[in-house]
Amino acid sequence: MKYKRILLKLSGEALMGERQYGIDNDRLKEYAVEIKKVVDKGCEVAIVIGGGNIFRGLAGAAKGMDRVQGDYMGMLATVINGMALQGALEDAGIMTRLQSAIEMNKVAEPFIKRKAVRHLEKGRVVIFGAGTGNPYFTTDTAATLRAIEIDADVILKGTRVDGIYDSDPEKNVDAVKFNSLSFDEVFEKNLKVMDMTAFTLSHENKLPIIVFDMNKSGNLEKLIEGENIGTLVNV
Ligand code: UDP
């Protein structure tokens, strides 16, 4: 196994499946199946999930809402998604813990790094909810921060696109995919991998990022075994 401890980042939008809003149960079940495959192989899995399928602070602010208020709403949305994913994983027979950056003891443990690592060592999937716990950040930044804190080998950013392209493959049929890139190349080519705060944090801490298609069955498993799918960003 190439990657023993991973941080999987899933966007909130990914949970919508074909829907326009909210959570698609079939999609949740599919993700649980994919995650179980790697847990069964002994891979330690931590997950950060976004909230964009429910609420984004920036979208609220665009309609006149206070940005900080909206961001906290967005963070709570990630906890809802985390609970949904936790339920699906447990239905699939995986032991899990949900840790929240905003304390809410009835539904989640508080985020405690040492506890999180212990859970991982025991084979439990740890889901980190409520982002970083701070407004003006994103769940990509939360994913990077948690990955560094728990000493993950890699951050796997599951998207609906199968990697990083030189232009948007959903708009340009001639878009070319990169198999691997250095952090510097991403800056030079002005490519969009994660938001700049998250990307800089990964860069400074030499945390490799792989962008891949999470909706294709088997991809997660192939990745942890070191198969070259998606796009790897590394030093
Ligand atoms: N958010 C925040 N601080 C964080 C993480 C998230 O304020 O550390 C808020 C922010 O409003 C964001 C929303 O939560 O828009 C949902 O997260 P994100 O947009 O990253 O979700 P995704 O795009 O991955 O679904």
XYZ file of C-alpha atoms in Angstrom, residues 11-104:
94
model
C -17.181 18.486 -1.512
C -20.676 18.989 -0.234
C -21.852 19.234 -3.827
C -20.637 15.701 -4.477
C -23.250 14.447 -2.023
C -26.071 15.909 -4.128
C -25.700 13.260 -6.819
C -28.139 14.243 -9.545
C -30.133 16.447 -7.193
C -30.029 20.251 -7.066
C -29.777 20.516 -3.291
C -29.245 18.398 -0.195
C -28.078 14.833 0.127
C -28.561 11.906 -2.234
C -28.731 8.659 -0.277
C -27.591 6.501 -3.168
C -24.472 8.634 -3.581
C -23.764 8.316 0.145
C -24.044 4.534 -0.094
C -21.708 4.453 -3.102
C -19.113 6.474 -1.228
C -19.429 4.188 1.802
C -18.711 1.170 -0.423
C -15.618 2.851 -1.914
C -14.314 3.893 1.492
C -14.912 0.416 2.943
C -12.689 -1.118 0.260
C -9.673 0.844 1.499
C -10.508 0.514 5.199
C -10.647 -3.268 4.733
C -7.126 -3.118 3.311
C -5.896 -1.486 6.503
C -5.709 2.080 5.209
C -6.366 4.728 7.863
C -9.002 7.124 6.575
C -9.858 10.599 7.773
C -12.474 12.617 5.915
C -13.295 16.294 5.600
C -16.566 17.061 3.948
C -17.777 20.360 2.540
C -21.155 22.005 2.963
C -21.809 23.596 -0.419
C -24.831 21.369 -1.069
C -26.588 23.087 1.839
C -25.068 26.505 2.478
C -22.076 28.663 1.595
C -21.209 31.821 3.499
C -20.198 33.653 0.335
C -23.527 32.885 -1.340
C -25.340 34.269 1.710
C -23.149 37.385 1.708
C -23.936 37.938 -1.993
C -27.582 38.265 -0.970
C -26.832 40.706 1.844
C -26.314 38.346 4.763
C -23.520 38.992 7.227
C -20.531 36.970 6.005
C -19.500 35.651 9.406
C -23.043 34.525 10.201
C -23.220 32.810 6.820
C -19.866 31.115 7.309
C -20.981 29.636 10.621
C -24.107 28.371 8.853
C -21.828 26.807 6.244
C -19.783 25.127 8.963
C -22.928 23.697 10.524
C -23.887 22.386 7.077
C -20.663 20.372 7.022
C -21.675 18.750 10.313
C -25.016 17.710 8.805
C -23.133 16.168 5.870
C -20.686 14.541 8.263
C -23.525 12.956 10.213
C -25.099 11.673 7.009
C -21.818 10.173 5.861
C -21.220 8.694 9.304
C -24.589 6.972 9.136
C -23.864 5.541 5.698
C -20.417 4.308 6.736
C -21.778 2.627 9.851
C -24.521 0.971 7.798
C -21.717 -0.441 5.665
C -20.113 -1.900 8.808
C -17.354 0.656 9.308
C -16.553 2.063 12.737
C -16.510 5.854 12.720
C -16.097 8.923 14.847
C -17.267 12.416 13.990
C -15.179 15.245 15.428
C -16.385 18.808 15.196
C -14.348 22.012 15.238
C -17.391 23.675 16.855
C -18.306 21.883 20.049
C -21.663 20.124 19.965
